[in-house]
PDB file of C-alpha atoms in Angstrom:
ATOM      1  CA  MET B   1     172.554 124.334 131.348  1.00 63.00           C
ATOM      2  CA  SER B   2     168.796 124.174 131.815  1.00 73.00           C
ATOM      3  CA  GLU B   3     167.016 125.359 134.954  1.00 77.00           C
ATOM      4  CA  GLY B   4     165.464 121.890 134.945  1.00 75.00           C
ATOM      5  CA  THR B   5     161.884 123.028 135.509  1.00 91.00           C
ATOM      6  CA  THR B   6     160.446 122.265 132.059  1.00 97.00           C
ATOM      7  CA  ARG B   7     159.330 118.638 131.820  1.00 98.00           C
ATOM      8  CA  TRP B   8     159.981 116.957 128.487  1.00 98.00           C
ATOM      9  CA  GLY B   9     158.166 114.039 126.922  1.00 98.00           C
ATOM     10  CA  ILE B  10     159.874 112.102 124.125  1.00 99.00           C
ATOM     11  CA  LEU B  11     157.496 110.879 121.427  1.00 98.00           C
ATOM     12  CA  ALA B  12     159.116 107.922 119.578  1.00 98.00           C
ATOM     13  CA  THR B  13     162.272 106.007 120.406  1.00 98.00           C
ATOM     14  CA  GLY B  14     164.395 105.966 117.239  1.00 95.00           C
ATOM     15  CA  GLY B  15     167.992 107.069 116.818  1.00 95.00           C
ATOM     16  CA  ILE B  16     167.377 110.826 116.750  1.00 97.00           C
ATOM     17  CA  ALA B  17     165.243 110.586 119.898  1.00 98.00           C
ATOM     18  CA  GLY B  18     168.152 108.919 121.669  1.00 98.00           C
ATOM     19  CA  VAL B  19     170.638 111.584 120.575  1.00 98.00           C
ATOM     20  CA  PHE B  20     168.325 114.397 121.677  1.00 98.00           C
ATOM     21  CA  THR B  21     167.518 112.760 125.015  1.00 98.00           C
ATOM     22  CA  ARG B  22     171.220 112.210 125.728  1.00 98.00           C
ATOM     23  CA  ASP B  23     171.922 115.910 125.124  1.00 98.00           C
ATOM     24  CA  LEU B  24     168.954 116.941 127.263  1.00 98.00           C
ATOM     25  CA  LEU B  25     170.054 114.901 130.243  1.00 98.00           C
ATOM     26  CA  ALA B  26     173.713 115.890 129.919  1.00 97.00           C
ATOM     27  CA  HIS B  27     172.777 119.565 130.206  1.00 97.00           C
ATOM     28  CA  GLY B  28     170.339 119.531 133.095  1.00 96.00           C
ATOM     29  CA  HIS B  29     167.036 119.236 131.262  1.00 97.00           C
ATOM     30  CA  GLN B  30     164.298 117.176 132.853  1.00 98.00           C
ATOM     31  CA  VAL B  31     162.928 114.248 130.828  1.00 98.00           C
ATOM     32  CA  ALA B  32     159.718 113.115 132.507  1.00 98.00           C
ATOM     33  CA  ALA B  33     158.378 110.457 130.146  1.00 98.00           C
ATOM     34  CA  VAL B  34     158.742 108.621 126.866  1.00 98.00           C
ATOM     35  CA  GLY B  35     156.082 107.203 124.557  1.00 98.00           C
ATOM     36  CA  SER B  36     156.413 104.496 121.936  1.00 98.00           C
ATOM     37  CA  ARG B  37     154.060 102.431 119.793  1.00 95.00           C
ATOM     38  CA  SER B  38     154.847  99.475 122.050  1.00 95.00           C
ATOM     39  CA  PRO B  39     155.227  99.181 125.835  1.00 97.00           C
ATOM     40  CA  ALA B  40     158.430  97.151 125.410  1.00 97.00           C
ATOM     41  CA  GLY B  41     160.049  99.809 123.206  1.00 97.00           C
ATOM     42  CA  ALA B  42     159.146 102.575 125.602  1.00 98.00           C
ATOM     43  CA  GLN B  43     160.434 100.595 128.578  1.00 98.00           C
ATOM     44  CA  ARG B  44     163.774  99.861 126.900  1.00 98.00           C
ATOM     45  CA  PHE B  45     164.254 103.526 126.050  1.00 98.00           C
ATOM     46  CA  ALA B  46     163.268 104.630 129.555  1.00 98.00           C
ATOM     47  CA  GLU B  47     165.685 102.208 131.161  1.00 98.00           C
ATOM     48  CA  SER B  48     168.503 103.312 128.869  1.00 98.00           C
ATOM     49  CA  PHE B  49     168.163 106.934 129.958  1.00 98.00           C
ATOM     50  CA  GLY B  50     166.700 106.640 133.451  1.00 98.00           C
ATOM     51  CA  ILE B  51     163.368 108.178 132.432  1.00 98.00           C
ATOM     52  CA  PRO B  52     160.762 107.704 135.182  1.00 98.00           C
ATOM     53  CA  ARG B  53     157.688 106.907 133.059  1.00 98.00           C
ATOM     54  CA  ALA B  54     157.303 104.822 129.897  1.00 98.00           C
ATOM     55  CA  TYR B  55     154.093 104.658 127.846  1.00 98.00           C
ATOM     56  CA  GLY B  56     153.163 102.121 125.213  1.00 98.00           C
ATOM     57  CA  SER B  57     151.222 104.664 123.151  1.00 98.00           C
ATOM     58  CA  TYR B  58     151.599 108.277 122.105  1.00 98.00           C
ATOM     59  CA  GLU B  59     148.119 109.019 123.467  1.00 98.00           C
ATOM     60  CA  GLU B  60     149.207 108.064 126.973  1.00 98.00           C
ATOM     61  CA  LEU B  61     152.323 110.221 126.720  1.00 98.00           C
ATOM     62  CA  VAL B  62     150.518 113.402 125.697  1.00 98.00           C
ATOM     63  CA  ALA B  63     147.861 112.832 128.382  1.00 98.00           C
ATOM     64  CA  ASP B  64     150.499 112.842 131.146  1.00 98.00           C
ATOM     65  CA  PRO B  65     149.890 115.988 133.261  1.00 98.00           C
ATOM     66  CA  ASP B  66     153.567 116.067 134.255  1.00 97.00           C
ATOM     67  CA  VAL B  67     154.735 116.655 130.670  1.00 98.00           C
ATOM     68  CA  ASP B  68     155.054 120.272 129.486  1.00 98.00           C
ATOM     69  CA  VAL B  69     156.733 119.861 126.083  1.00 98.00           C
ATOM     70  CA  VAL B  70     156.586 116.974 123.633  1.00 98.00           C
ATOM     71  CA  TYR B  71     159.501 116.328 121.313  1.00 99.00           C
ATOM     72  CA  VAL B  72     158.172 114.675 118.126  1.00 98.00           C
ATOM     73  CA  ALA B  73     160.753 112.294 116.654  1.00 98.00           C
ATOM     74  CA  THR B  74     158.701 110.064 114.338  1.00 97.00           C
ATOM     75  CA  PRO B  75     159.248 109.785 110.533  1.00 94.00           C
ATOM     76  CA  HIS B  76     158.339 112.895 108.542  1.00 94.00           C
ATOM     77  CA  ASN B  77     154.915 111.786 107.396  1.00 94.00           C
ATOM     78  CA  PHE B  78     153.742 111.378 111.010  1.00 97.00           C
ATOM     79  CA  HIS B  79     154.996 114.738 112.300  1.00 98.00           C
ATOM     80  CA  ALA B  80     151.806 116.699 111.705  1.00 98.00           C
ATOM     81  CA  ALA B  81     149.448 114.128 113.251  1.00 98.00           C
ATOM     82  CA  ASN B  82     151.718 113.599 116.252  1.00 98.00           C
ATOM     83  CA  ALA B  83     152.138 117.336 116.807  1.00 98.00           C
ATOM     84  CA  GLU B  84     148.385 117.829 116.565  1.00 98.00           C
ATOM     85  CA  LEU B  85     147.819 115.100 119.137  1.00 98.00           C
ATOM     86  CA  ALA B  86     150.189 116.804 121.578  1.00 98.00           C
ATOM     87  CA  LEU B  87     148.776 120.277 120.962  1.00 98.00           C
ATOM     88  CA  GLU B  88     145.210 119.095 121.475  1.00 98.00           C
ATOM     89  CA  HIS B  89     146.329 117.861 124.901  1.00 98.00           C
ATOM     90  CA  GLY B  90     147.807 121.235 125.795  1.00 98.00           C
ATOM     91  CA  LYS B  91     151.472 120.419 125.212  1.00 98.00           C
ATOM     92  CA  HIS B  92     154.046 122.655 123.589  1.00 98.00           C
ATOM     93  CA  VAL B  93     155.869 120.873 120.757  1.00 98.00           C
ATOM     94  CA  LEU B  94     159.354 120.677 119.313  1.00 98.00           C
ATOM     95  CA  VAL B  95     158.982 118.894 115.976  1.00 98.00           C
ATOM     96  CA  GLU B  96     161.897 117.217 114.223  1.00 98.00           C
ATOM     97  CA  LYS B  97     162.933 118.509 110.847  1.00 97.00           C
ATOM     98  CA  ALA B  98     161.743 118.341 108.209  1.00 97.00           C
ATOM     99  CA  PHE B  99     158.913 120.056 110.071  1.00 98.00           C
ATOM    100  CA  THR B 100     156.124 118.252 108.221  1.00 97.00           C
ATOM    101  CA  LEU B 101     155.478 116.579 104.885  1.00 96.00           C
ATOM    102  CA  THR B 102     153.920 119.609 103.194  1.00 97.00           C
ATOM    103  CA  ALA B 103     153.373 123.327 103.715  1.00 98.00           C
ATOM    104  CA  ALA B 104     149.658 122.684 104.235  1.00 97.00           C
ATOM    105  CA  GLU B 105     150.441 120.419 107.189  1.00 98.00           C
ATOM    106  CA  ALA B 106     152.920 122.963 108.537  1.00 98.00           C
ATOM    107  CA  SER B 107     150.314 125.716 108.371  1.00 98.00           C
ATOM    108  CA  ARG B 108     147.768 123.518 110.107  1.00 98.00           C
ATOM    109  CA  ILE B 109     149.883 122.741 113.147  1.00 98.00           C
ATOM    110  CA  THR B 110     151.242 126.271 113.531  1.00 98.00           C
ATOM    111  CA  GLU B 111     147.699 127.631 113.448  1.00 98.00           C
ATOM    112  CA  LEU B 112     146.593 125.013 115.984  1.00 98.00           C
ATOM    113  CA  GLY B 113     149.418 126.049 118.288  1.00 98.00           C
ATOM    114  CA  ARG B 114     148.448 129.685 117.898  1.00 97.00           C
ATOM    115  CA  ARG B 115     144.810 128.978 118.779  1.00 97.00           C
ATOM    116  CA  HIS B 116     145.824 127.067 121.894  1.00 97.00           C
ATOM    117  CA  GLY B 117     148.482 129.575 122.954  1.00 97.00           C
ATOM    118  CA  LEU B 118     151.222 126.933 122.701  1.00 98.00           C
ATOM    119  CA  VAL B 119     154.759 127.033 121.346  1.00 98.00           C
ATOM    120  CA  VAL B 120     155.310 125.154 118.085  1.00 98.00           C
ATOM    121  CA  MET B 121     158.947 125.039 116.991  1.00 98.00           C
ATOM    122  CA  GLU B 122     160.872 123.091 114.380  1.00 98.00           C
ATOM    123  CA  ALA B 123     163.873 121.170 115.716  1.00 98.00           C
ATOM    124  CA  MET B 124     166.255 122.615 113.140  1.00 98.00           C
ATOM    125  CA  TRP B 125     169.038 122.323 115.705  1.00 98.00           C
ATOM    126  CA  THR B 126     171.651 123.899 113.403  1.00 98.00           C
ATOM    127  CA  ARG B 127     169.975 127.303 113.739  1.00 98.00           C
ATOM    128  CA  PHE B 128     170.630 127.358 117.483  1.00 98.00           C
ATOM    129  CA  LEU B 129     174.316 126.384 117.515  1.00 98.00           C
ATOM    130  CA  PRO B 130     176.965 128.910 118.654  1.00 98.00           C
ATOM    131  CA  HIS B 131     178.900 128.844 115.390  1.00 98.00           C
ATOM    132  CA  MET B 132     175.769 129.797 113.452  1.00 98.00           C
ATOM    133  CA  ALA B 133     175.207 132.763 115.760  1.00 98.00           C
ATOM    134  CA  HIS B 134     178.814 133.724 114.973  1.00 98.00           C
ATOM    135  CA  VAL B 135     178.198 133.469 111.215  1.00 98.00           C
ATOM    136  CA  ARG B 136     175.134 135.698 111.461  1.00 98.00           C
ATOM    137  CA  GLN B 137     177.095 138.244 113.532  1.00 98.00           C
ATOM    138  CA  LEU B 138     179.966 138.304 111.032  1.00 98.00           C
ATOM    139  CA  ILE B 139     177.502 139.077 108.241  1.00 98.00           C
ATOM    140  CA  SER B 140     175.663 141.685 110.314  1.00 98.00           C
ATOM    141  CA  ASP B 141     178.971 143.384 111.129  1.00 98.00           C
ATOM    142  CA  GLY B 142     179.804 143.610 107.425  1.00 98.00           C
ATOM    143  CA  ARG B 143     182.938 141.496 107.739  1.00 98.00           C
ATOM    144  CA  ILE B 144     182.546 140.106 104.197  1.00 98.00           C
ATOM    145  CA  GLY B 145     180.653 143.032 102.689  1.00 98.00           C
ATOM    146  CA  ASP B 146     177.362 142.331 100.931  1.00 98.00           C
ATOM    147  CA  VAL B 147     176.480 138.645 100.726  1.00 98.00           C
ATOM    148  CA  ARG B 148     176.093 137.635  97.094  1.00 98.00           C
ATOM    149  CA  SER B 149     175.807 133.850  97.349  1.00 98.00           C
ATOM    150  CA  VAL B 150     175.507 130.888  99.736  1.00 98.00           C
ATOM    151  CA  HIS B 151     176.542 127.320  98.901  1.00 98.00           C
ATOM    152  CA  ALA B 152     175.940 124.294 101.117  1.00 98.00           C
ATOM    153  CA  ASP B 153     175.835 120.505 100.733  1.00 98.00           C
ATOM    154  CA  HIS B 154     174.515 117.666 102.834  1.00 98.00           C
ATOM    155  CA  THR B 155     175.593 114.320 101.436  1.00 98.00           C
ATOM    156  CA  GLN B 156     175.709 110.944 103.198  1.00 97.00           C
ATOM    157  CA  LEU B 157     176.375 107.368 102.151  1.00 98.00           C
ATOM    158  CA  LEU B 158     173.254 105.806 103.649  1.00 96.00           C
ATOM    159  CA  PRO B 159     171.968 102.204 103.407  1.00 95.00           C
ATOM    160  CA  ALA B 160     170.810 101.076  99.951  1.00 93.00           C
ATOM    161  CA  ASP B 161     168.376  98.503 101.347  1.00 93.00           C
ATOM    162  CA  GLU B 162     164.921  99.376 100.000  1.00 89.00           C
ATOM    163  CA  LYS B 163     163.407  98.349 103.342  1.00 89.00           C
ATOM    164  CA  HIS B 164     165.394 101.038 105.151  1.00 93.00           C
ATOM    165  CA  ARG B 165     163.393 104.120 106.176  1.00 92.00           C
ATOM    166  CA  ILE B 166     165.497 106.428 104.003  1.00 95.00           C
ATOM    167  CA  ASN B 167     164.451 104.463 100.886  1.00 96.00           C
ATOM    168  CA  ASP B 168     160.803 103.921 101.777  1.00 95.00           C
ATOM    169  CA  PRO B 169     158.378 106.274  99.977  1.00 95.00           C
ATOM    170  CA  TRP B 170     155.621 105.359 102.471  1.00 94.00           C
ATOM    171  CA  LEU B 171     157.800 106.890 105.198  1.00 94.00           C
ATOM    172  CA  ALA B 172     158.616 109.947 103.062  1.00 95.00           C
ATOM    173  CA  GLY B 173     162.174 108.724 102.589  1.00 96.00           C
ATOM    174  CA  GLY B 174     164.692 110.288 100.251  1.00 97.00           C
ATOM    175  CA  ALA B 175     167.415 112.900 100.294  1.00 98.00           C
ATOM    176  CA  LEU B 176     165.256 116.038 100.237  1.00 98.00           C
ATOM    177  CA  LEU B 177     163.393 115.787 103.547  1.00 97.00           C
ATOM    178  CA  ASP B 178     166.152 114.030 105.476  1.00 96.00           C
ATOM    179  CA  LEU B 179     169.206 115.888 104.210  1.00 98.00           C
ATOM    180  CA  GLY B 180     168.240 118.692 101.845  1.00 98.00           C
ATOM    181  CA  VAL B 181     166.221 120.495 104.498  1.00 98.00           C
ATOM    182  CA  TYR B 182     169.481 121.500 106.229  1.00 98.00           C
ATOM    183  CA  PRO B 183     171.099 123.512 103.415  1.00 98.00           C
ATOM    184  CA  ILE B 184     167.732 124.794 102.194  1.00 98.00           C
ATOM    185  CA  SER B 185     166.882 126.111 105.657  1.00 98.00           C
ATOM    186  CA  PHE B 186     170.397 127.576 105.854  1.00 98.00           C
ATOM    187  CA  THR B 187     169.793 129.663 102.721  1.00 98.00           C
ATOM    188  CA  PHE B 188     166.578 130.972 104.294  1.00 98.00           C
ATOM    189  CA  ASP B 189     168.484 131.877 107.447  1.00 98.00           C
ATOM    190  CA  LEU B 190     171.053 134.008 105.636  1.00 98.00           C
ATOM    191  CA  LEU B 191     169.216 135.254 102.539  1.00 98.00           C
ATOM    192  CA  GLY B 192     165.500 134.859 103.222  1.00 97.00           C
ATOM    193  CA  PRO B 193     163.055 132.865 101.085  1.00 97.00           C
ATOM    194  CA  PRO B 194     163.825 132.414  97.383  1.00 98.00           C
ATOM    195  CA  VAL B 195     161.847 134.278  94.761  1.00 98.00           C
ATOM    196  CA  ASP B 196     162.925 131.881  92.009  1.00 98.00           C
ATOM    197  CA  VAL B 197     163.563 128.140  92.371  1.00 98.00           C
ATOM    198  CA  HIS B 198     165.225 125.617  90.064  1.00 98.00           C
ATOM    199  CA  ALA B 199     165.812 121.961  90.950  1.00 98.00           C
ATOM    200  CA  ARG B 200     166.977 118.667  89.479  1.00 98.00           C
ATOM    201  CA  ALA B 201     167.047 115.181  90.990  1.00 98.00           C
ATOM    202  CA  THR B 202     167.942 111.543  90.505  1.00 98.00           C
ATOM    203  CA  PHE B 203     165.850 108.702  91.903  1.00 98.00           C
ATOM    204  CA  LYS B 204     166.236 105.243  93.394  1.00 97.00           C
ATOM    205  CA  ASN B 205     164.338 102.154  92.271  1.00 95.00           C
ATOM    206  CA  SER B 206     161.990 102.495  95.245  1.00 95.00           C
ATOM    207  CA  GLY B 207     160.838 105.859  93.917  1.00 95.00           C
ATOM    208  CA  VAL B 208     162.481 108.116  96.494  1.00 97.00           C
ATOM    209  CA  ASP B 209     164.874 110.873  95.515  1.00 98.00           C
ATOM    210  CA  ALA B 210     168.553 109.889  95.704  1.00 98.00           C
ATOM    211  CA  SER B 211     170.104 113.307  95.033  1.00 98.00           C
ATOM    212  CA  VAL B 212     168.638 116.798  94.714  1.00 98.00           C
ATOM    213  CA  ALA B 213     170.349 119.960  93.468  1.00 98.00           C
ATOM    214  CA  THR B 214     168.783 123.425  93.773  1.00 98.00           C
ATOM    215  CA  ILE B 215     169.501 126.937  92.572  1.00 98.00           C
ATOM    216  CA  PHE B 216     167.666 129.786  94.307  1.00 98.00           C
ATOM    217  CA  GLN B 217     167.532 133.494  93.590  1.00 98.00           C
ATOM    218  CA  HIS B 218     166.626 135.658  96.547  1.00 98.00           C
ATOM    219  CA  ASP B 219     164.870 138.993  96.872  1.00 94.00           C
ATOM    220  CA  ASN B 220     168.081 141.035  97.102  1.00 91.00           C
ATOM    221  CA  GLY B 221     169.468 139.423  93.945  1.00 95.00           C
ATOM    222  CA  ALA B 222     171.768 137.025  95.792  1.00 98.00           C
ATOM    223  CA  MET B 223     171.866 133.390  94.706  1.00 98.00           C
ATOM    224  CA  SER B 224     172.269 130.126  96.588  1.00 98.00           C
ATOM    225  CA  THR B 225     172.925 126.527  95.644  1.00 98.00           C
ATOM    226  CA  THR B 226     172.365 123.333  97.605  1.00 98.00           C
ATOM    227  CA  PHE B 227     173.080 119.685  96.956  1.00 98.00           C
ATOM    228  CA  SER B 228     171.836 116.737  98.986  1.00 98.00           C
ATOM    229  CA  SER B 229     172.371 113.030  98.428  1.00 98.00           C
ATOM    230  CA  SER B 230     171.807 109.798 100.319  1.00 98.00           C
ATOM    231  CA  GLU B 231     174.084 107.693  98.102  1.00 97.00           C
ATOM    232  CA  THR B 232     177.429 109.483  98.296  1.00 96.00           C
ATOM    233  CA  ARG B 233     179.313 111.335 101.007  1.00 96.00           C
ATOM    234  CA  GLY B 234     181.058 114.579 100.125  1.00 96.00           C
ATOM    235  CA  THR B 235     182.780 117.348 102.038  1.00 96.00           C
ATOM    236  CA  ASN B 236     179.640 118.654 103.822  1.00 98.00           C
ATOM    237  CA  THR B 237     180.977 122.196 103.992  1.00 98.00           C
ATOM    238  CA  ALA B 238     179.303 125.563 103.427  1.00 98.00           C
ATOM    239  CA  THR B 239     180.525 128.836 101.941  1.00 98.00           C
ATOM    240  CA  VAL B 240     179.109 132.357 102.149  1.00 98.00           C
ATOM    241  CA  LEU B 241     180.508 134.675  99.477  1.00 98.00           C
ATOM    242  CA  GLY B 242     180.538 138.438 100.008  1.00 98.00           C
ATOM    243  CA  THR B 243     181.829 141.419  98.089  1.00 98.00           C
ATOM    244  CA  ASP B 244     184.741 141.819 100.556  1.00 98.00           C
ATOM    245  CA  GLY B 245     185.561 138.193 101.366  1.00 98.00           C
ATOM    246  CA  ARG B 246     184.018 134.914 102.285  1.00 98.00           C
ATOM    247  CA  ILE B 247     183.049 132.726 105.216  1.00 98.00           C
ATOM    248  CA  GLU B 248     183.902 129.038 105.117  1.00 98.00           C
ATOM    249  CA  ILE B 249     182.227 126.602 107.510  1.00 98.00           C
ATOM    250  CA  ALA B 250     184.171 123.365 107.836  1.00 98.00           C
ATOM    251  CA  ALA B 251     182.761 119.850 107.922  1.00 97.00           C
ATOM    252  CA  THR B 252     180.277 119.168 109.091  1.00 96.00           C
ATOM    253  CA  TRP B 253     178.880 122.654 108.703  1.00 98.00           C
ATOM    254  CA  TYR B 254     175.384 121.853 110.043  1.00 98.00           C
ATOM    255  CA  GLY B 255     176.860 120.618 113.341  1.00 97.00           C
ATOM    256  CA  PRO B 256     179.385 122.396 115.579  1.00 97.00           C
ATOM    257  CA  ALA B 257     182.166 123.414 113.184  1.00 97.00           C
ATOM    258  CA  ARG B 258     185.092 125.755 112.592  1.00 98.00           C
ATOM    259  CA  VAL B 259     184.241 129.099 110.954  1.00 98.00           C
ATOM    260  CA  THR B 260     186.909 130.920 108.920  1.00 98.00           C
ATOM    261  CA  VAL B 261     186.736 134.406 107.427  1.00 98.00           C
ATOM    262  CA  LEU B 262     188.945 134.993 104.384  1.00 98.00           C
ATOM    263  CA  ASP B 263     189.735 138.135 102.415  1.00 98.00           C
ATOM    264  CA  PRO B 264     189.241 138.340  98.632  1.00 96.00           C
ATOM    265  CA  ASP B 265     192.743 136.942  98.092  1.00 96.00           C
ATOM    266  CA  GLY B 266     192.109 133.914 100.300  1.00 96.00           C
ATOM    267  CA  GLY B 267     194.047 135.126 103.321  1.00 98.00           C
ATOM    268  CA  THR B 268     192.672 134.168 106.733  1.00 98.00           C
ATOM    269  CA  VAL B 269     191.228 137.161 108.562  1.00 97.00           C
ATOM    270  CA  ASP B 270     189.502 135.418 111.457  1.00 96.00           C
ATOM    271  CA  GLU B 271     188.976 131.875 112.678  1.00 97.00           C
ATOM    272  CA  SER B 272     186.626 130.546 115.333  1.00 97.00           C
ATOM    273  CA  ASP B 273     186.163 127.013 116.617  1.00 95.00           C
ATOM    274  CA  ARG B 274     183.740 127.037 119.534  1.00 88.00           C
ATOM    275  CA  PRO B 275     183.661 123.790 121.522  1.00 90.00           C
ATOM    276  CA  VAL B 276     180.262 122.208 122.124  1.00 95.00           C
ATOM    277  CA  THR B 277     179.566 119.326 124.471  1.00 94.00           C
ATOM    278  CA  GLY B 278     177.482 116.459 123.124  1.00 95.00           C
ATOM    279  CA  ARG B 279     175.875 116.720 119.716  1.00 96.00           C
ATOM    280  CA  GLY B 280     174.674 120.273 120.339  1.00 97.00           C
ATOM    281  CA  MET B 281     170.937 119.541 120.320  1.00 98.00           C
ATOM    282  CA  GLN B 282     170.553 121.040 123.797  1.00 98.00           C
ATOM    283  CA  TYR B 283     170.610 124.577 122.370  1.00 98.00           C
ATOM    284  CA  GLN B 284     167.213 124.227 120.695  1.00 98.00           C
ATOM    285  CA  ALA B 285     165.767 122.832 123.932  1.00 98.00           C
ATOM    286  CA  ALA B 286     167.224 125.738 125.902  1.00 97.00           C
ATOM    287  CA  GLU B 287     165.662 128.209 123.466  1.00 98.00           C
ATOM    288  CA  LEU B 288     162.241 126.598 123.770  1.00 98.00           C
ATOM    289  CA  GLU B 289     162.482 126.667 127.555  1.00 98.00           C
ATOM    290  CA  ARG B 290     163.486 130.338 127.379  1.00 97.00           C
ATOM    291  CA  LEU B 291     160.349 131.062 125.349  1.00 97.00           C
ATOM    292  CA  LEU B 292     158.204 129.427 128.011  1.00 97.00           C
ATOM    293  CA  ARG B 293     159.831 131.394 130.848  1.00 96.00           C
ATOM    294  CA  ALA B 294     159.479 134.646 128.913  1.00 96.00           C
ATOM    295  CA  GLY B 295     155.896 133.961 127.831  1.00 96.00           C
ATOM    296  CA  GLU B 296     156.879 134.275 124.175  1.00 96.00           C
ATOM    297  CA  SER B 297     155.202 132.323 121.397  1.00 93.00           C
ATOM    298  CA  SER B 298     158.042 131.896 118.899  1.00 97.00           C
ATOM    299  CA  SER B 299     161.789 132.161 118.487  1.00 97.00           C
ATOM    300  CA  ALA B 300     163.341 134.638 116.088  1.00 97.00           C
ATOM    301  CA  LEU B 301     165.889 131.932 115.285  1.00 97.00           C
ATOM    302  CA  MET B 302     163.247 129.592 113.812  1.00 98.00           C
ATOM    303  CA  THR B 303     159.761 131.052 113.609  1.00 98.00           C
ATOM    304  CA  PRO B 304     156.771 128.856 112.754  1.00 97.00           C
ATOM    305  CA  GLU B 305     156.160 131.091 109.749  1.00 97.00           C
ATOM    306  CA  GLU B 306     159.643 130.387 108.427  1.00 98.00           C
ATOM    307  CA  SER B 307     159.140 126.650 108.911  1.00 98.00           C
ATOM    308  CA  VAL B 308     155.968 126.926 106.810  1.00 98.00           C
ATOM    309  CA  ASN B 309     157.847 128.866 104.128  1.00 98.00           C
ATOM    310  CA  VAL B 310     160.665 126.310 104.044  1.00 98.00           C
ATOM    311  CA  MET B 311     158.097 123.548 103.542  1.00 98.00           C
ATOM    312  CA  ALA B 312     156.442 125.598 100.780  1.00 98.00           C
ATOM    313  CA  THR B 313     159.789 125.773  98.978  1.00 98.00           C
ATOM    314  CA  MET B 314     160.276 122.026  99.502  1.00 98.00           C
ATOM    315  CA  ASP B 315     156.806 121.488  97.984  1.00 98.00           C
ATOM    316  CA  ARG B 316     157.870 123.587  95.011  1.00 98.00           C
ATOM    317  CA  ILE B 317     161.081 121.589  94.603  1.00 98.00           C
ATOM    318  CA  ARG B 318     159.119 118.338  94.665  1.00 98.00           C
ATOM    319  CA  ARG B 319     156.821 119.619  91.929  1.00 98.00           C
ATOM    320  CA  LEU B 320     159.838 120.553  89.818  1.00 98.00           C
ATOM    321  CA  ILE B 321     161.510 117.150  90.201  1.00 98.00           C
ATOM    322  CA  GLY B 322     158.265 115.139  90.010  1.00 97.00           C
ATOM    323  CA  LEU B 323     158.315 113.725  93.540  1.00 97.00           C
ATOM    324  CA  ARG B 324     155.031 112.855  95.255  1.00 94.00           C
ATOM    325  CA  TYR B 325     154.599 110.758  98.412  1.00 92.00           C
ATOM    326  CA  PRO B 326     152.079 107.869  98.327  1.00 90.00           C
ATOM    327  CA  ASP B 327     149.905 109.091 101.197  1.00 77.00           C
ATOM    328  CA  GLU B 328     149.588 112.737 100.126  1.00 78.00           C
TER     329      GLU B 328
END
């Protein structure tokens, strides 16, 4: 539960903003205001969640003196501009993943936050979940020996309508930024940034990527593979292979999920299924609030520098598969 002293502002009123706001309120966080591109949209959202103030523009939201942190929940290609707007008005920011459109944008907003002495954090909520802390501890304790490979998928059967955001190149739609960022960030979390990157993709008629597969080699020689797709739903599980066993994370691995440790023969050594209330997005909010209380600038669980490096790898993948967004 939150201490309830940090005042949140919600920038945008789409589906992910609703999920995050619901988790905030259910766990004692204070939501002071919401901003939308239209007064009617902001008012509807505010009424749905009992938020005291609704603004019909993002500029009004970030100018509110009773807002400490702004949660940026717009489409990917607006993240950098919206984060900059909030930072220039002295607000800390939690920016939805994918963090930005490009590594250059990511570097720009992290540097702006640094200059203003403000927290800039990517809302990669998976990093902050209890079962992921458990996975990291299992690896640190040597329960599966040396990690040699990581494999993770994120596949969904999403709308095929070309007017839908996921299929709109002008909104940076496609599998990579929406879905692929999860397993790619996961490989960074466990193995660090890749030193060698290979990628292949298929595309939709609108020009966005439909499916993306990657193979990474990491500095210690370990390898990782990821697969993301917006046109087919798979198991959405993850596996960490070590010299003395493996860790399996059940579906859906990027949300609260069961974690099983198996020996080299496939026998179960340990199993953990930690209950989480709501979606689990409250953990990232609690971490950001902890940073503010402690006077710290970044979280070891998701540093701004790592967010920049993840975006740099995503840039590299896009070059390899020939994907470029119209407004770059």
